[in-house]
Every structure is written in C-alpha cells, then in structure tokens.
XYZ file of C-alpha atoms in Angstrom:
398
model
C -27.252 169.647 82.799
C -24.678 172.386 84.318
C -27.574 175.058 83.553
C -30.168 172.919 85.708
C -28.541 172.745 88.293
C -27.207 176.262 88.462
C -31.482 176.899 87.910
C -31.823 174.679 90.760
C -29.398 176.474 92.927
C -30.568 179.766 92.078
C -34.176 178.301 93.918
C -32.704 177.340 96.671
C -31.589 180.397 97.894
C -35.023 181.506 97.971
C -34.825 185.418 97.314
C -33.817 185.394 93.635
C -36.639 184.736 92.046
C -39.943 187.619 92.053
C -43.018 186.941 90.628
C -44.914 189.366 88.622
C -47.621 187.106 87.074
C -47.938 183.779 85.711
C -46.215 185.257 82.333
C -43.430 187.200 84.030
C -40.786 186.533 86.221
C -37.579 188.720 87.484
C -34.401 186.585 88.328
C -31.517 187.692 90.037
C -27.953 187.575 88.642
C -25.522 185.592 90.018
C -22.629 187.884 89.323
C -24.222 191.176 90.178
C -26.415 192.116 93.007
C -27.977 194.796 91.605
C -28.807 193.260 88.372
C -32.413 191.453 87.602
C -33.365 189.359 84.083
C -36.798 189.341 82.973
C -38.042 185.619 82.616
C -41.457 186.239 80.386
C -43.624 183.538 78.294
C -44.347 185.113 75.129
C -47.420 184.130 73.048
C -47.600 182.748 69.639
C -50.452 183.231 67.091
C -51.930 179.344 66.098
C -54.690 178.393 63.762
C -57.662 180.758 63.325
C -55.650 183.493 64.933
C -56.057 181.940 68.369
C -53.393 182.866 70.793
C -51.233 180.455 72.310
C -48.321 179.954 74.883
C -44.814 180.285 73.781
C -41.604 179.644 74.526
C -40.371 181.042 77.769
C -37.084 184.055 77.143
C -34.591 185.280 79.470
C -33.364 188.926 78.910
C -29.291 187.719 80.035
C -26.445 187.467 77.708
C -26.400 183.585 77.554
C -30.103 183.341 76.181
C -29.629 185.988 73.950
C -26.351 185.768 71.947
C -25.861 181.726 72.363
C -30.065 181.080 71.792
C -29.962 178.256 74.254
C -32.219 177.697 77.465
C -30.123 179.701 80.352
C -30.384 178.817 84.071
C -32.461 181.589 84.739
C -35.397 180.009 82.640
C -34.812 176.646 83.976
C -34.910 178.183 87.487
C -38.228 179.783 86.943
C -39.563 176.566 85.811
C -38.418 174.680 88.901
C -40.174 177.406 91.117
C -43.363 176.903 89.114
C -43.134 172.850 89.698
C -42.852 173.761 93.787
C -45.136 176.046 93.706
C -47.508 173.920 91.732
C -46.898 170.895 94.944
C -47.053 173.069 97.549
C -50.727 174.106 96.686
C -51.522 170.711 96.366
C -50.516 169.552 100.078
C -52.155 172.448 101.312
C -55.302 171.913 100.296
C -57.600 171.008 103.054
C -58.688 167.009 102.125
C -61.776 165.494 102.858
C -62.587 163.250 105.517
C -64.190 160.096 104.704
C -67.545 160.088 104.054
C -69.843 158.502 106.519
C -72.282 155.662 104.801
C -74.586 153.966 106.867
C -73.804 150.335 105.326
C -70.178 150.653 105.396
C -70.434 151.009 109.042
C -73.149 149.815 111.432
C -72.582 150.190 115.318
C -74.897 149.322 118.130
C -76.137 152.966 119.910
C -76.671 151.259 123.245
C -73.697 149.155 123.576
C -71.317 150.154 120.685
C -70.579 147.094 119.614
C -70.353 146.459 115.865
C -69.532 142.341 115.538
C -72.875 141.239 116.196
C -75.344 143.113 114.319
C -77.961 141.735 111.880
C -80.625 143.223 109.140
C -83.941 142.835 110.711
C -86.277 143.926 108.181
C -88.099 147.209 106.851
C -89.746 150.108 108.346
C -92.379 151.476 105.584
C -93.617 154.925 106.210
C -94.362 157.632 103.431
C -90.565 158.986 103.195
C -89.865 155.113 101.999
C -88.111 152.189 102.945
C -85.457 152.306 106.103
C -83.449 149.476 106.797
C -83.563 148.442 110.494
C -80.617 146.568 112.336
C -80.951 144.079 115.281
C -78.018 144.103 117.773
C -77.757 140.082 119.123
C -75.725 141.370 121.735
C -77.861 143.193 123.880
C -81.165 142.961 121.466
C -81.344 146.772 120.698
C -83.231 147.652 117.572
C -82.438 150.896 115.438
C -81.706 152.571 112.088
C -78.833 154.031 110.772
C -79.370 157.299 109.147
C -76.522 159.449 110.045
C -77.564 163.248 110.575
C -81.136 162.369 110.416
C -81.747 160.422 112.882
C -84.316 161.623 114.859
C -86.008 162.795 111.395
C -89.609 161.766 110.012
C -89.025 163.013 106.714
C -86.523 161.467 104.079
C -83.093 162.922 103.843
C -83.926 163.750 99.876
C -87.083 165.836 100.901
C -85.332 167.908 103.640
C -82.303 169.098 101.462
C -84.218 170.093 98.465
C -86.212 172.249 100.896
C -83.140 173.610 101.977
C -81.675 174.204 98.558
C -85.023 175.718 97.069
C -84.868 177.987 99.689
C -81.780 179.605 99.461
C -82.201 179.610 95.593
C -85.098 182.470 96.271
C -88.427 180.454 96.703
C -90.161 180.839 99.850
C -91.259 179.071 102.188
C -94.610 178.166 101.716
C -93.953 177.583 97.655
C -91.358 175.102 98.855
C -93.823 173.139 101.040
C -96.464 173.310 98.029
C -93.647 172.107 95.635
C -93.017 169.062 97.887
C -96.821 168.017 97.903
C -97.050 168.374 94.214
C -93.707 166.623 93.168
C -92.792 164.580 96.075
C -96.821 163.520 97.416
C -95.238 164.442 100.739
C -97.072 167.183 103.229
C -94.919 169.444 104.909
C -95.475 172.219 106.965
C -93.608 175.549 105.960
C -92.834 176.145 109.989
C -90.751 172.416 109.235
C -88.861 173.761 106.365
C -87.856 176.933 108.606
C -86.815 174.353 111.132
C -84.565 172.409 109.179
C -82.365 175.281 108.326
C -82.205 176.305 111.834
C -81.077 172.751 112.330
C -78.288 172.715 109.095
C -76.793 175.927 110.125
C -76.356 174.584 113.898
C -75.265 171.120 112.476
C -73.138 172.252 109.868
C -71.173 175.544 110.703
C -69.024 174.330 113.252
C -67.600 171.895 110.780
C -66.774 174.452 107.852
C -66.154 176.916 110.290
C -63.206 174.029 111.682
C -61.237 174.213 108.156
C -59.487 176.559 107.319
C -59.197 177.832 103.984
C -55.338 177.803 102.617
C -55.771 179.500 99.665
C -57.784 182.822 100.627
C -55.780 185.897 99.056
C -55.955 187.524 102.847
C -57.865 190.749 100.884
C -61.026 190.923 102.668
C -64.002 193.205 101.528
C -66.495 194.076 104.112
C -69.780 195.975 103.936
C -72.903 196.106 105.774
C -76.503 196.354 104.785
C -79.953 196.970 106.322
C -82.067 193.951 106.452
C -85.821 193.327 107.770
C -86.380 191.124 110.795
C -89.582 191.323 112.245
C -89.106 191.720 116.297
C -86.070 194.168 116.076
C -87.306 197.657 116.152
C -85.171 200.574 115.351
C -86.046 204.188 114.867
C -86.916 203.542 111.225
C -88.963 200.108 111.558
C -88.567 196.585 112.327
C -84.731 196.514 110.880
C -81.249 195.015 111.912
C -77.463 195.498 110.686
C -76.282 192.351 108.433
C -72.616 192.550 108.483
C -70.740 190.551 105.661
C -66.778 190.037 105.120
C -65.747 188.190 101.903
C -62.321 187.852 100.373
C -61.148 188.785 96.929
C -59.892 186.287 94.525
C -61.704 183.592 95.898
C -65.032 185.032 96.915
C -65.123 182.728 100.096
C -67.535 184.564 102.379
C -65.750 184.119 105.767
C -68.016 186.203 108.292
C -71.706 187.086 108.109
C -72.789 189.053 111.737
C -76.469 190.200 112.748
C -76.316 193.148 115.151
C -78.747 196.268 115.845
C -76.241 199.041 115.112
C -73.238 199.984 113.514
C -71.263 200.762 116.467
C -67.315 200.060 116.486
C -67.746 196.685 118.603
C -69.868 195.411 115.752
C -67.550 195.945 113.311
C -64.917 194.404 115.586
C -66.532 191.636 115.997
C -66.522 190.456 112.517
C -63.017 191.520 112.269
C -62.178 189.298 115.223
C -64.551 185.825 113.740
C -62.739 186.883 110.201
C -59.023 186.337 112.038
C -60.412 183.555 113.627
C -61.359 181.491 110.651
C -59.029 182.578 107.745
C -55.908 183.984 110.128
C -54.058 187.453 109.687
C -55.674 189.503 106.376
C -53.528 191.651 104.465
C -56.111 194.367 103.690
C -59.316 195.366 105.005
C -61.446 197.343 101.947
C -64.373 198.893 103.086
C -66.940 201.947 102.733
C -65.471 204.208 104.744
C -67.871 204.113 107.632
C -66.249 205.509 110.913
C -66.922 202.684 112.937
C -64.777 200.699 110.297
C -61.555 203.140 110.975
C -62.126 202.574 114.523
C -62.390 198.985 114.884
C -59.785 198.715 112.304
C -57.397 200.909 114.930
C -58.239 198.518 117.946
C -58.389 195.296 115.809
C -55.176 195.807 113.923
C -53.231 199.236 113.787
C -51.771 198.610 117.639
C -49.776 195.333 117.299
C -50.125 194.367 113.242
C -49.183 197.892 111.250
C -48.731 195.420 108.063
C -52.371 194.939 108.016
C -53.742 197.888 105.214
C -56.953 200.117 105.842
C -58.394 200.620 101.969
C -61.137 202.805 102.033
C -63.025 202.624 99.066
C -64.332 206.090 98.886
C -61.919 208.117 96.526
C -61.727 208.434 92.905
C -58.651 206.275 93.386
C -59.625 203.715 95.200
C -63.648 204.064 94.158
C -65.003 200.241 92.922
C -63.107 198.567 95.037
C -65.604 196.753 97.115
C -67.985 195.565 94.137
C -67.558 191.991 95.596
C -69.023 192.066 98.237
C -71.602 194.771 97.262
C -72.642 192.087 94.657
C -72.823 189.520 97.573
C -75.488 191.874 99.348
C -77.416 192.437 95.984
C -77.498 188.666 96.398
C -78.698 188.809 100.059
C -81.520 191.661 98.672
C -82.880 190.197 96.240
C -83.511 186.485 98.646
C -84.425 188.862 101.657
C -87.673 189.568 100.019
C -88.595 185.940 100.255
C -86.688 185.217 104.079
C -89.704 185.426 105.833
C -88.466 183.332 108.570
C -85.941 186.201 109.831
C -88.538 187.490 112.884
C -85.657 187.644 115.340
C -82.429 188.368 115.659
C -81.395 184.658 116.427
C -83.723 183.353 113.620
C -82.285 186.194 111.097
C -78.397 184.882 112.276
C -79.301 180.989 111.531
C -80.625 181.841 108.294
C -77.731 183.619 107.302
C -75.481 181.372 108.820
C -76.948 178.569 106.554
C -76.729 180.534 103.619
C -73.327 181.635 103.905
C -72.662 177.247 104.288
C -74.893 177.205 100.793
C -73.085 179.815 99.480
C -69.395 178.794 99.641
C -69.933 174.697 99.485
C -73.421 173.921 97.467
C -73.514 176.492 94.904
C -71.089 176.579 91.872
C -69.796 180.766 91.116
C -70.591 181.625 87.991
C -67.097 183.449 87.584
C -65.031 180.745 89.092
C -66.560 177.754 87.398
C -66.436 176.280 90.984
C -67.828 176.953 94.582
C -66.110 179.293 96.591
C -64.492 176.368 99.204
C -63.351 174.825 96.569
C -60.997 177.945 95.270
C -60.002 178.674 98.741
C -58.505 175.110 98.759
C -61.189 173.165 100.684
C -61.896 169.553 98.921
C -64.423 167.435 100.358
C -65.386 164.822 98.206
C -69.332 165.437 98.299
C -71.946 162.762 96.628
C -74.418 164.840 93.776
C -76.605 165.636 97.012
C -74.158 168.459 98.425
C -75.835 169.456 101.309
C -76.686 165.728 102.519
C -73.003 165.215 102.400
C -72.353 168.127 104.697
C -74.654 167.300 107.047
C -73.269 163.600 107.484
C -69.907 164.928 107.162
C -70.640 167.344 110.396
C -72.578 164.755 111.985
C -70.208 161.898 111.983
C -67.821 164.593 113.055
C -69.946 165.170 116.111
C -70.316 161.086 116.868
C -66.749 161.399 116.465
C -65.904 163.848 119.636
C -68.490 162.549 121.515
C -66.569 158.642 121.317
C-alpha cells in the first residue's frame, strides 16, 4: 500500500513521468534529479508462438534486487488509468437524435399538446404520416431535413452515397429506376448534394475534433471544372489539409491559383476547426513557405515547417497524396463540378462522406470517429447527419 501511494504521489507532481510509447515509460527518481528508470512491458511468447503482453519492469534497485512491484510501476499504471478517462470525457458526444414520432410540434403555432394522426399521404416514395393540430387546425408532416422533399429520405441518401463511392450521375439515376421503380433526374441527384453539403457542414464543421495529432499534411492538386479557364484548359486548384494519425480531413479549398493567400486560407479554416497544429508537412511549394511565414512563423515559432522534399524527410506526405489519388480516381466521374461554387459543394460533401459515412480501411473506423467525434448514427449514416444538422438548425432558429 506504501508503494501506491508513493506511485500516486509521483503522478501528481505531473513532470515525472515521460512517455515513450505504450510499452515504455521513463520515471523520475525521487532521490536524484538527474536520475530516470525505465518502466517497459515486456512480451511473453504464448501458445502457437503468438506474442503476448507481459509483466510490466522497472530498471530501480527495489524492483530489481527485492523482485516486488516498485512505485515507479504502480505510478505508470495510475497515469495510464487517467489518461485512459481523460480521452473518454473529451470525446465530442452526440446529441440526441431527432425522430419524428418522439416529437411532434405544430409549425404554425408551436404547440405540441394538441396534435392528432390524421391519416396517410400515398405518393410513389410511400406512406407519410400526416398530423392534425386541434389547436389552430394546421395540417403537416413531420420529416425532419426533408421536408420540403418529393422523394423518400432512403432514395436521396443512396444517391448520395453511390455517388461519392465513384458512380456517376446518370448510372445512379438509372440504378434508382431499376431497383427502387422510382424516376429521377440526374440534375436532382446533383442537387441533393449541393443541398447535404450546405445542410450538413456547418454542423461537423461546429465540433471540434479532440483527438487530432495537430500534424497536418497538405497538398494540392489540379482538378477539372468546366467554366474555370486557365492557361492550360478548363482547370482549378483543389487544396486539401488532412492530419496524420487520424486521417480526419479538416480543410478542402477550391481556388484558381496557387498564390500565397490560397494557401493561407486553408491554413487559416484548418486553425479554425482543429485549433493550433504542431506541424505543417507539405511539398515544398513556395507559396507554402510563404503563407506558412504570415500564418505562423510571426507570433507561433512552435508551429514546425516540414518540407517533404529531401532524402530525409522524402515520404512524408503519402497521406494525403493517397487522399488525392482518392479525389482522382472519383474526379473522372464528378461531372457536376462546372463551376467553381458547384466544384466547392461537391467537395465539401465529400470531405462530410469521407470523415463520418465511410469506414478507413486502416483504422477499422471512420475518420470522426478516431479524432474523438461520437454521434450515435442509425445504419443510414448520412440520413442521421442530415437530421442531426437539421434539428440543429430548428434549434437556433427557436
């Protein structure tokens, strides 16, 4: 018991305890100030020659002559256990999800203790319950974030989702009539994205991620939107900033050159949405140098410029090279991009599909969800965005 609480006292102080890895710790002695025990888990062979964790040693005196558990080891294990709760109140938690039946309020009057089922409205998206308001005899449905849509929720967000898996637009309307018996119009489908990244990204944009490593990768790419001409065709500058460990892609920007103020600009949305990076890793295009001496070099020295250009420091930015391989191989289905403002919605909306809807194949999860963002979606995840940002918006507006 005297050890534990010596561990325990040796975490309170705050300073004593460095972290390597998860495997390796350095603990400072209590005696001397100059002196620091290494804390490491070992591994053990099991059956089948699997490897397995061990028994945590402690390179002092007391765990190595007397073979007992020393109150450096127990101190390490009581900054694990805070460590371990302190991630879990910081991640962001969901709101409540809005359901139409849980809740039912009168549009005209909002009033909520007088409202009765008054039948069915049958059209070819299905069933939709309507609702009779005694109190000053409004009639209306509830269908939160689709309100003043024809189609059924279902219908719209597989469009979306087909999309921005690589299928175009006009396959996605054809694999609607042949699935779903419903005709849509691939000009609709283009629409409802516009609408989803309008809809959506100021809600995602409003939490911020706790767990982001504050490495940020940043590249830019040439992408084809139809009424931007340049000297070399009908082209524009896609700017994307993504950060390491979690591959959370914070900032995606649309602009016509790659002047400093571009790059700037998604320096400045980057800061705004994740807060203070640690490093910037990019290219080494000028403009980048530049922006990075106005953005950061001035007033925040402790922010790093990595330019991934030397042998040393070459591979650095694979991640979010691999995000615009990504971006390359769907921009040869994105018709829809023939604008500037078009091309920025699109990307906008995939960026949304890309951190919240789409497990990573490295991670085993999606993006928001490493970065510490839980939001308790139903199996239709971009249906429970969309009400989530929606009943956020009814929200404000009350």
């Amino acid at each position: 018991m005297a050890r534990q609480v010596r561990g325990l006292a040796i975490v309170s102080i705050g300073s004593c305890i460095k972290r390597i890895n998860k495997l390796h710790y350095k603990v400072k002695s209590q005696s001397s100030e100059e002196t620091w025990y290494d804390v490491v888990r070992t591994y053990e062979t099991g059956r089948g020659d699997s490897r397995q964790e061990g028994q945590w040693t402690c390179s002092c005196p007391d765990f190595l002559y007397r073979k007992i558990v020393c109150k450096h080891v127990y101190a390490v294990g009581f900054s694990k256990e805070l460590r371990r709760r302190i991630v879990q109140q910081d991640v962001v938690q969901s709101p409540q999800l809005p359901i139409a039946s849980q809740s039912v309020e009168c549009p005209k009057c909002k009033l909520s203790d007088n409202i009765v089922k008054d039948g069915k409205r049958l059209n070819k998206s299905g069933a939709i319950q309507k609702y009779l308001c005694r109190s000053c005899n409004y009639r209306f449905i509830v269908n939160i974030g689709f309100e003043h849509s024809k189609k059924n929720p279902k219908i719209i967000t597989v469009a979306i989702d087909l999309y921005f898996k690589g299928v175009s637009l006009r396959k996605v309307a054809d694999h609607i009539k042949q699935f779903h018996n419903v005709k849509v119009d691939h000009t609709s489908i283009l629409d409802w994205i516009h609408r989803f990244a309008d809809e959506v990204a100021p809600f995602v944009d409003s939490m911020t991620p706790p767990h982001v490593s504050g490495i940020c990768h940043v590249d830019e790419m040439m992408v084809h939107v139809r009424r931007e001409k340049m000297e070399k065709g009908h082209y524009a500058w896609l700017w994307n900033l993504m950060d390491d460990t979690t591959r959370f892609w914070i900032s995606s920007k649309i602009s016509q050159r790659r002047e400093v103020s571009d790059a700037r600009a998604v320096f400045q949305d980057a800061r705004i949405k994740t807060g203070e990076p640690k490093a910037i890793i990019h290219d080494g295009l000028p403009s980048y140098d530049k922006a990075y001496r106005q953005e950061y070099f001035r007033d925040r020295k402790h922010v790093k410029n990595i330019r991934s250009i030397s042998v040393r420091n070459e591979g650095l930015n694979s991640r979010v090279e691999r995000l615009n391989g990504t971006m390359r191989d769907r921009e040869k289905v994105m018709r829809g991009m023939h604008s500037k403002e078009s091309a920025q919605k699109i990307i906008e909306a995939m960026r949304i599909h890309y951190n919240y809807c789409r497990e990573h194949s490295t991670l085993g999860k999606t993006p928001a969800e490493r970065a510490g963002i839980k939001l308790n979606f139903e199996t239709n995840r971009i249906e429970s965005l969309i009400r989530y940002a929606s009943n956020r918006g009814h929200e404000s507006a009350n």
